[in-house]
XYZ file of C-alpha atoms in Angstrom:
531
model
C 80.729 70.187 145.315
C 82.470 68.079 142.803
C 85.248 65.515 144.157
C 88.341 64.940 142.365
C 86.908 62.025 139.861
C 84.282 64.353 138.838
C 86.400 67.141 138.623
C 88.669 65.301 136.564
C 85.975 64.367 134.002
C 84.693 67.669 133.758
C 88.419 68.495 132.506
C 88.673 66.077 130.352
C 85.249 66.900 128.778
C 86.351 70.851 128.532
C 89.444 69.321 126.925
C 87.421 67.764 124.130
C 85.029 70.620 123.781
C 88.373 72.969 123.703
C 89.245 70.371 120.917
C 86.420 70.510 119.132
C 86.094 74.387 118.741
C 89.608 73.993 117.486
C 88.837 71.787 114.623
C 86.040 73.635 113.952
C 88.241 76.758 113.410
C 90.792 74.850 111.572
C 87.683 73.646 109.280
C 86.295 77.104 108.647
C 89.433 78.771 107.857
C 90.353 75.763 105.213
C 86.788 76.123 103.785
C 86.861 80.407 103.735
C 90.621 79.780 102.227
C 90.513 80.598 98.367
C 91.761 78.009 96.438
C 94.402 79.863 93.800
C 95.500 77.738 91.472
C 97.679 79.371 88.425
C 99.816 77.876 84.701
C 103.203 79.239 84.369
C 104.013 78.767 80.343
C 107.592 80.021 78.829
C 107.097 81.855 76.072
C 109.655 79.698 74.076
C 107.719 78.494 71.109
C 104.859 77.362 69.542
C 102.299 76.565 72.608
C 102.236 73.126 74.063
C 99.012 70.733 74.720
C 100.927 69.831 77.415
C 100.466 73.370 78.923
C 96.802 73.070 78.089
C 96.516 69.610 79.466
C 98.284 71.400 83.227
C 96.292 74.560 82.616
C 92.701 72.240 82.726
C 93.126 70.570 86.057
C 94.596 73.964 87.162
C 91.579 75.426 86.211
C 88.908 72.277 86.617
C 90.013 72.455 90.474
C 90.102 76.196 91.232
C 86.867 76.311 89.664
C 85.057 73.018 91.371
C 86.403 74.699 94.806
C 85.019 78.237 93.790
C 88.318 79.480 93.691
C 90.152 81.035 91.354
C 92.920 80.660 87.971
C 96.131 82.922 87.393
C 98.100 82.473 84.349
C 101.526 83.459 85.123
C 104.244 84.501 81.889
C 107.820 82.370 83.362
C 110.129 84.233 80.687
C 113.402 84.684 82.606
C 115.240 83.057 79.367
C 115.605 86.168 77.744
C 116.917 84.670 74.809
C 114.720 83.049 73.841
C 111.346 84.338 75.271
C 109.564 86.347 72.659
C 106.074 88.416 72.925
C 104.768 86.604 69.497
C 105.023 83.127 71.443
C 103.619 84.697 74.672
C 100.302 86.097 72.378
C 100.106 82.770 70.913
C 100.522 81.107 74.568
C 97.500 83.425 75.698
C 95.070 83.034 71.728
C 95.774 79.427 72.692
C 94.426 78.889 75.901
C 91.199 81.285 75.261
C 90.656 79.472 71.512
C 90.478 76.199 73.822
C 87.593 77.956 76.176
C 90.269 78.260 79.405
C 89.668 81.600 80.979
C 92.245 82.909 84.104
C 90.954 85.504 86.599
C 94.635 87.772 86.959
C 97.573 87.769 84.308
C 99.753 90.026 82.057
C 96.501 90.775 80.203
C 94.061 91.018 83.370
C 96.066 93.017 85.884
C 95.078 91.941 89.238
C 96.332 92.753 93.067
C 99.434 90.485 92.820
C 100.790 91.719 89.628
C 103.140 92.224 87.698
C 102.424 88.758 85.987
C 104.963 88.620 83.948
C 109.148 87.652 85.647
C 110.846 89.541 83.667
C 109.264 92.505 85.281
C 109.697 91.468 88.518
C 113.514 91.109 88.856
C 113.860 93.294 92.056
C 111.541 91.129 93.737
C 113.667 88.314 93.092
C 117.103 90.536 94.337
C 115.221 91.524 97.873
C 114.784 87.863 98.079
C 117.887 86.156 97.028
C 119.751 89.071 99.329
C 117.807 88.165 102.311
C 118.905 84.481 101.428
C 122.246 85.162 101.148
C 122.199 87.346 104.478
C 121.131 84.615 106.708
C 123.575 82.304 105.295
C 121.090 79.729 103.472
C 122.390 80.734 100.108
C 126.083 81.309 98.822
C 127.581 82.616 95.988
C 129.297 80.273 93.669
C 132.081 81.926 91.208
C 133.218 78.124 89.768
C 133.343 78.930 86.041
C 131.967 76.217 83.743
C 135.391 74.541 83.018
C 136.041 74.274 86.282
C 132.614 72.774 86.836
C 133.203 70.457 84.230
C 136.276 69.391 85.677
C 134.421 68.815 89.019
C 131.971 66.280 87.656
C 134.433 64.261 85.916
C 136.610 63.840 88.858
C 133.709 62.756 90.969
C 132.743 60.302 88.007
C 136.340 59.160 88.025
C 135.809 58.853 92.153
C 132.489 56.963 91.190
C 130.898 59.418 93.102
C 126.766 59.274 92.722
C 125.381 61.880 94.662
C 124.586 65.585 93.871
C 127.304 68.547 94.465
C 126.927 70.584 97.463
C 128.471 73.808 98.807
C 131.827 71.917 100.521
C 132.369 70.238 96.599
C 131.502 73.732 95.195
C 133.766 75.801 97.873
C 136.576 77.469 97.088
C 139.684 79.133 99.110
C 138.667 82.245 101.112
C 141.750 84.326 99.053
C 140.118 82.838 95.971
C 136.793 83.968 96.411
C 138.289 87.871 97.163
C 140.488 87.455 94.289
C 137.662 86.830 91.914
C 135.355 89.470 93.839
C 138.145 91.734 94.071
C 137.746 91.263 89.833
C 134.156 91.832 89.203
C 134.230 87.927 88.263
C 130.818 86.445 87.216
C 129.140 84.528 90.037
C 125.625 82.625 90.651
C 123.527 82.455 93.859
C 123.663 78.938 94.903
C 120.780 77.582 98.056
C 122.856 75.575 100.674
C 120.883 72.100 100.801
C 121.351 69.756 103.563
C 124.222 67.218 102.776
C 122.389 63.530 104.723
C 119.165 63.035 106.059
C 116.033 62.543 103.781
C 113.278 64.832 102.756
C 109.589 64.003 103.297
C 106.665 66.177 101.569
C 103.457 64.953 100.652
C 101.445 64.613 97.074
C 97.856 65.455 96.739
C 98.135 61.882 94.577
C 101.139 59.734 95.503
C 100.961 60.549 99.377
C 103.929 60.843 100.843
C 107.620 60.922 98.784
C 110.962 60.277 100.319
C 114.131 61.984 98.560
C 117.577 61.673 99.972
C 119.184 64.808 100.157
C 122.210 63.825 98.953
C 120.656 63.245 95.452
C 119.824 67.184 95.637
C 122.590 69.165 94.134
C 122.965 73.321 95.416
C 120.644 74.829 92.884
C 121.091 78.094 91.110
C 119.011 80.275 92.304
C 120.172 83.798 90.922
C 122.182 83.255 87.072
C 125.211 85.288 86.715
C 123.041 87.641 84.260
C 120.971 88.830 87.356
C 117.797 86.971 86.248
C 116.396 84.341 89.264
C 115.725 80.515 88.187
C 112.848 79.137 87.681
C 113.369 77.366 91.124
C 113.647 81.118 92.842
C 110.980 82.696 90.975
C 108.720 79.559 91.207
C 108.802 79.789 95.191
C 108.205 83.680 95.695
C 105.593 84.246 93.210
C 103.330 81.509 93.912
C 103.693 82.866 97.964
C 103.339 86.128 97.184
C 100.357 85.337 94.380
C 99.010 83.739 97.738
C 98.389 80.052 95.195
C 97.192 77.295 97.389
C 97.469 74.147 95.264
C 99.826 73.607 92.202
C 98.950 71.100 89.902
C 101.974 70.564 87.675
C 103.791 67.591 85.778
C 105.408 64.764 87.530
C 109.034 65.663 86.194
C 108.786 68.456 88.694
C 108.665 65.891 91.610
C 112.730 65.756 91.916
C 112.501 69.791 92.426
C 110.139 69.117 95.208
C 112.651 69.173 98.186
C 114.789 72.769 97.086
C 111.109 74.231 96.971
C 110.387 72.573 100.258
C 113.546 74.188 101.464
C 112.709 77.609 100.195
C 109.307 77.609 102.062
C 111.036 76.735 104.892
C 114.102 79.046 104.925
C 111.797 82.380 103.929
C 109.649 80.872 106.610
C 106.283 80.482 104.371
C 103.738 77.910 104.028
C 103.775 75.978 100.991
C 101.026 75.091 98.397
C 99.466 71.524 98.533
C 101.384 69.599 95.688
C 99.668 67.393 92.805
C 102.288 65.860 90.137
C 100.354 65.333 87.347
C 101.033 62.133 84.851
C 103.038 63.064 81.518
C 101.378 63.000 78.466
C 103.544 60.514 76.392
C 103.262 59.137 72.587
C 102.156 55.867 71.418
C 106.070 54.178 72.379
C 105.485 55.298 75.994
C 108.125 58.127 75.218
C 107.932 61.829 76.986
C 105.581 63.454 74.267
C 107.538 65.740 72.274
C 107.539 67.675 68.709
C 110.119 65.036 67.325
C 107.676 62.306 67.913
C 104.477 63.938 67.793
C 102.922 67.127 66.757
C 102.393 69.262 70.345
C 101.742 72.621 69.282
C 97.927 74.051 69.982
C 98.304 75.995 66.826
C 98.545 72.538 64.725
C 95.483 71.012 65.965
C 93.693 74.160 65.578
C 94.732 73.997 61.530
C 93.994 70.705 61.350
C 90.496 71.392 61.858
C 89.968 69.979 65.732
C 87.280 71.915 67.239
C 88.415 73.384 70.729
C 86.345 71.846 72.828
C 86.746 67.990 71.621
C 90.627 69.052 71.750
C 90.275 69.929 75.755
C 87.699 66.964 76.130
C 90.177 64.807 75.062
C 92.942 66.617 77.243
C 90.500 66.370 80.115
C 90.625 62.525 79.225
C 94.259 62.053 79.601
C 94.533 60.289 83.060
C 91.148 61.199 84.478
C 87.235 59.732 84.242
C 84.121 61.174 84.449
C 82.096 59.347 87.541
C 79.975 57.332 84.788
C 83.052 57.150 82.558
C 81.631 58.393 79.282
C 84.312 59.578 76.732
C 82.129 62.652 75.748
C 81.884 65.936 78.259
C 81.785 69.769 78.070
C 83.925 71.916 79.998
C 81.200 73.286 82.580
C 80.339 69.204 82.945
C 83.846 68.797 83.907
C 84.162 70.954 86.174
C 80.785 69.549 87.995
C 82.266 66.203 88.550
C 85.815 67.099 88.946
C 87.716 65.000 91.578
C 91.395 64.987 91.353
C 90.924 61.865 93.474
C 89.949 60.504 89.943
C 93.216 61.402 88.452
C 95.257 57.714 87.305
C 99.022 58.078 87.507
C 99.461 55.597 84.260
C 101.336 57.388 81.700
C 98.678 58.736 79.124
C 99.043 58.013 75.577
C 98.050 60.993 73.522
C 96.609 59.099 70.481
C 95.977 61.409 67.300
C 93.337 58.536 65.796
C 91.619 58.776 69.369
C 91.422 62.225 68.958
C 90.489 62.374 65.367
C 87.269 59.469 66.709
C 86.917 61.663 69.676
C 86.275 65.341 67.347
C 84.256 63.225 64.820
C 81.488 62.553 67.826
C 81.706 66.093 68.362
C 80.731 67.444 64.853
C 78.479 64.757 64.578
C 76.315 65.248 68.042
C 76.726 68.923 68.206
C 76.729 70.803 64.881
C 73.599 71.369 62.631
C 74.166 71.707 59.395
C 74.302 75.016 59.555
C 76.599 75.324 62.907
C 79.078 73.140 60.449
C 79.163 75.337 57.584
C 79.622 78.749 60.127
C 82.449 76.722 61.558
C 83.910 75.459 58.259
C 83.976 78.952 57.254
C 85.803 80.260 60.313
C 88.682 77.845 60.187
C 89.492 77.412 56.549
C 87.531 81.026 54.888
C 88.499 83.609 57.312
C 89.877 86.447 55.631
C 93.161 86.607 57.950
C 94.323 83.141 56.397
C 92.415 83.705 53.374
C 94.969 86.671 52.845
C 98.212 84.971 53.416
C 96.910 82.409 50.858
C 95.968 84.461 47.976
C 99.000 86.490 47.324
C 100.515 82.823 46.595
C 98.097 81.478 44.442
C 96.642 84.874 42.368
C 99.477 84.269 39.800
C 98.584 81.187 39.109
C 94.616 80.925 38.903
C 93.120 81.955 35.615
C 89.483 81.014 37.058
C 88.104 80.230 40.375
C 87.454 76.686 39.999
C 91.272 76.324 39.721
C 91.761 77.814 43.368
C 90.870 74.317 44.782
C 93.377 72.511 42.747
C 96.226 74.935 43.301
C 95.404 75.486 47.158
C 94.249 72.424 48.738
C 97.420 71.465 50.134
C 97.181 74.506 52.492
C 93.711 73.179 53.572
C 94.588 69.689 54.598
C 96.190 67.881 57.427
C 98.665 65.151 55.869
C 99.183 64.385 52.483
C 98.591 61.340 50.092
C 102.387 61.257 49.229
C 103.908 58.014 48.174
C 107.130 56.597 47.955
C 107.088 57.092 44.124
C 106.465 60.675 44.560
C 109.949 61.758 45.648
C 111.664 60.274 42.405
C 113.985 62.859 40.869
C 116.458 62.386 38.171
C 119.418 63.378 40.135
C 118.831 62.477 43.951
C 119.121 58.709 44.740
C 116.437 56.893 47.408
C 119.565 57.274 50.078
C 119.951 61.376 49.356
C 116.019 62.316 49.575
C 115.871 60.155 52.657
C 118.995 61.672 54.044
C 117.694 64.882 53.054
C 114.965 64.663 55.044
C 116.132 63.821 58.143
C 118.551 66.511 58.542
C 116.240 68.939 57.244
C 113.467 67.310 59.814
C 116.364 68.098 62.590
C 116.947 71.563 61.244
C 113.713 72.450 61.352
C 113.004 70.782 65.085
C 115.672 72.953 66.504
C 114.470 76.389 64.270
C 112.505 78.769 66.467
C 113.239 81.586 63.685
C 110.013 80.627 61.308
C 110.295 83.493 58.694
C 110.560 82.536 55.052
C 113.509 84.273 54.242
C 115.370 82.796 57.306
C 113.869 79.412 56.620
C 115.500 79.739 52.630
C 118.902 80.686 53.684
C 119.122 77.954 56.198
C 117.769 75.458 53.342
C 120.791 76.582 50.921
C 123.248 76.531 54.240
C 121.487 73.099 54.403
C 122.378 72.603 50.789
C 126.348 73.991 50.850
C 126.870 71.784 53.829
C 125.562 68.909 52.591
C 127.171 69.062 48.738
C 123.762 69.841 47.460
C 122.684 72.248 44.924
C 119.599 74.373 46.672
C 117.174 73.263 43.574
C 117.612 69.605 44.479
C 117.599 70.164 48.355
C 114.536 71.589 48.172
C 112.454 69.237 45.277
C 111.725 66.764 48.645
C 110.512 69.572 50.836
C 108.751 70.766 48.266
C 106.747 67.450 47.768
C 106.913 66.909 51.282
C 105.106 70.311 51.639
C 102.411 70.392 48.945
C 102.242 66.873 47.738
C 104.429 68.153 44.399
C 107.482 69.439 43.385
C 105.258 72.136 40.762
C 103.962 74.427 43.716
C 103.939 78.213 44.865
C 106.965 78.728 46.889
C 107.889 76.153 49.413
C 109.031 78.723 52.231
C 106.318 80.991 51.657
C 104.068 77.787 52.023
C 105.947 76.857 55.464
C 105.202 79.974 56.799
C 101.416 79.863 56.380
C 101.487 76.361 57.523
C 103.759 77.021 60.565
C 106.361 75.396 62.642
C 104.113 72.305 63.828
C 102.290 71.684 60.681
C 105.348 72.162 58.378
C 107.420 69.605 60.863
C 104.582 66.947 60.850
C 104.578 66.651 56.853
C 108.665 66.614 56.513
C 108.464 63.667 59.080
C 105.714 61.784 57.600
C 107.600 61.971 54.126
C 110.553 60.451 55.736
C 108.682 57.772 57.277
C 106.996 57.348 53.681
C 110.580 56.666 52.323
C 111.575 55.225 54.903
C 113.614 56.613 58.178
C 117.012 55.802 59.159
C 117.779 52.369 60.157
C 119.654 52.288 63.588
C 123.241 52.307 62.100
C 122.173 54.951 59.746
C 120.489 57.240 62.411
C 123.876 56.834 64.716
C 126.107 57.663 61.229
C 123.892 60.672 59.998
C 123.499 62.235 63.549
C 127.255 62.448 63.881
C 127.142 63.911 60.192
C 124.604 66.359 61.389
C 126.688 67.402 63.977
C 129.083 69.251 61.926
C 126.024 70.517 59.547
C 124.559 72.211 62.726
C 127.703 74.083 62.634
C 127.189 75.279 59.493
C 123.622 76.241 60.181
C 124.724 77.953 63.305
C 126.316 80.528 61.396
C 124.236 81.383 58.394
């Protein structure tokens, strides 16, 4: 018979064995978990090799976990979604060799894939929010929201709005529902205390909760927020780990809070680094070409383009600069990851895709791939309808073409002299029409004439002469097949990228100028607005 030492060491050994069995459990249910990992592109525009750059560790770390990659449409803005981006979001992402497992295109068990179809999903939810009291609605119109910030300004006021800012009288609020008045669904965030959650690289980050304003969660149009839709379709797509971009980390805490209030676990967090240009800056299309479709015309080859992607903050284990995909995914360790701001550097690229033609094209493999990206009859066909007027043999198609087949051009300062315009007009010329065309999503040729000669009218400009610096800006001449028609086979990124890099050949806006011209530009936006 046991006395009571021994009997209290037997306890305390069942205790640990009870212990261990536990963690044991705990281990085999985190190792049988799938790892889900998903990209959640707008369909806004041209796509981004930032979305690539998100959609490879997405994908790197699903796959190096045997788990698996949803690609996710996010195109609540129904303005300004359109199907042509979304097609060119999803040629994109397969031209660069990244593959997803469910999406709009692969229907899957948590489908549909796409948020504009799955608006009463987002109602159930937002109602259930509202009925337990952790959301509100808000009918504050935007004057009167307007009016709100300045006086807390005024008050010197720092921290975010919350519901007892927002709140108005209880006969107010059934006057304006009483109406049919235009309201938003508003979360109710705490108004002191800090919020703690943890980052698969930074550890643990502290946010006061006073910097965290009531977020929309419903818009008065009946279409969620990103912030709503975010939340519920990553639970109910049952993701375990979202890898997204650090400017994401301040929305941390209201996703925290919607875990908690719907009473769901949330994924394991990983802010990725920015990619930024050569200044340090957020990279962006007014600094730096960031379309996909621009490095595809420029004659990258795909998988140099996501080598160098997969380059941007992380190393390989032996830190060579040169890896495949499949040898990417071998060694992945997000461990690896460096939170230093990565400079995407177009020479380091260009270095990076030379190796790559180099080491792993024969001379045949070159000329099959030449072919594909500058002989393929799809652009072939855009080009020749251009030039056929023009060509009275085939040796002149070279001549007469090779501006469409080339990246940017040999343009000199001496190139944009014109009899009429003055060094100050071209240059002025071309920065408005490099702000036009940053802001146009509309890249049609007839659109992108009329908004030249709006350009033009607004500017005192006869269309002829508004058009001689986009024209060598363009093709490298002012004596060229249509400049619009041009743009359009060259698209938005490639079209932007020569307009700015004829500016910078005659020389950009000094600081005084740039303040002057933007507040010029101002009113010319107007103009633009409505032609």
């Amino acid at each position: 018979m046991l006395d009571k030492a021994d009997s209290n060491i037997g306890g305390r050994e069942s205790s640990r064995y009870n212990a261990q069995q536990f963690l044991l459990i705990i281990l085999d249910a985190y190792f049988l978990m799938t790892v889900r990992t998903r990209i959640a592109p707008s369909p806004t525009g041209d796509p981004h090799v930032g979305t690539a750059y998100i959609a490879l560790f997405n994908m790197a770390f699903a796959r190096q976990h045997g788990g698996e990659f949803i690609l996710r449409i996010e195109d609540t803005d129904q303005t300004r979604s359109t199907a042509e981006s979304e097609q060119m979001i999803l040629d994109s992402l397969r031209w660069l060799g990244l593959e997803w497992a469910e999406g709009p295109d692969k229907p899957g068990p948590h489908g549909p894939y796409r948020q504009s179809e799955r608006g009463d999903i987002y109602q159930k939810y937002t109602q259930q929010l509202l009925d337990e009291g952790k959301a509100f609605k808000c009918y504050r119109t935007a004057e009167e929201l307007d009016q709100l910030r300045n006086q807390r300004r005024e008050a010197g006021l720092q921290g975010a709005m919350k519901e007892s800012d927002l709140a108005l009288s209880t006969e107010e609020v059934a006057k304006r529902e009483a109406a049919n008045e235009p309201y938003v669904v508003r979360m109710k965030v705490p108004e002191e205390g800090v919020c703690v959650f943890d980052d698969m690289l930074r550890g643990a980050i502290e946010v006061e909760w006073s910097q965290v304003d009531c977020q929309i969660l419903m818009k008065s149009d009946g279409m969620p927020t990103y912030h709503l839709a975010n939340v519920v379709d990553d639970h109910l797509m049952e993701i375990t780990h979202v890898l997204r971009g650090e400017e994401w980390i301040s929305s941390a805490p209201k996703h925290q809070l919607l875990y908690k209030y719907f009473n769901w676990e949330m994924p394991q967090l990983c802010h990725m680094p920015l990619l930024r240009n050569p200044d340090k800056s957020k990279l962006s299309k007014r600094k730096n070409p960031t379309s996909i479709i621009y490095y595809k015309r420029m004659g990258y080859m795909a998988e140099a383009l996501l080598n160098y992607l997969a380059r941007m903050g992380w190393s390989m284990p032996d830190e060579r600069e040169k890896f495949s995909l499949d040898e990417m995914i071998e060694n992945f360790d997000v461990n690896r990851v460096s939170l230093g701001g990565p400079i995407f550097d177009q020479e380091k690229l260009s270095w990076l895709n030379g190796m790559w033609i180099r080491e792993e094209l024969s001379d045949e493999q070159f000329a099959v791939e030449f072919q594909k990206w500058a002989l393929n009859p799809e652009y072939l066909m855009q080009i020749i309808p251009l030039i056929k007027q023009r060509v009275e043999k085939f040796t002149d198609v070279a001549p007469v073409s090779s501006f469409l087949l080339s990246g940017m051009l040999p343009i000199t300062a001496e190139s944009f002299e014109h009899k009429k315009l003055l060094l100050e007009d071209t240059r002025r010329i071309l920065q408005f029409a490099s702000w036009m065309l940053d802001a146009e999503q509309n890249w049609n040729k007839d659109h992108l004439f009329s908004q030249f000669k709006a350009l033009g009218e607004a500017m005192d400009f006869k269309i002829r002469d508004v058009l001689f610096p986009i024209f060598v800006a363009i093709a490298g001449t002012s004596q060229s097949v249509s400049v619009v028609d041009s743009m359009q086979i060259l698209g938005p990124d490639m079209s932007r990228a020569r307009v700015r890099h004829a500016l910078n050949t005659v020389g950009g806006p000094s600081k005084k100028e740039a303040k002057r011209w933007e507040k010029e530009y101002r009113e010319v936006a107007k103009v633009l607005a409505e032609a």
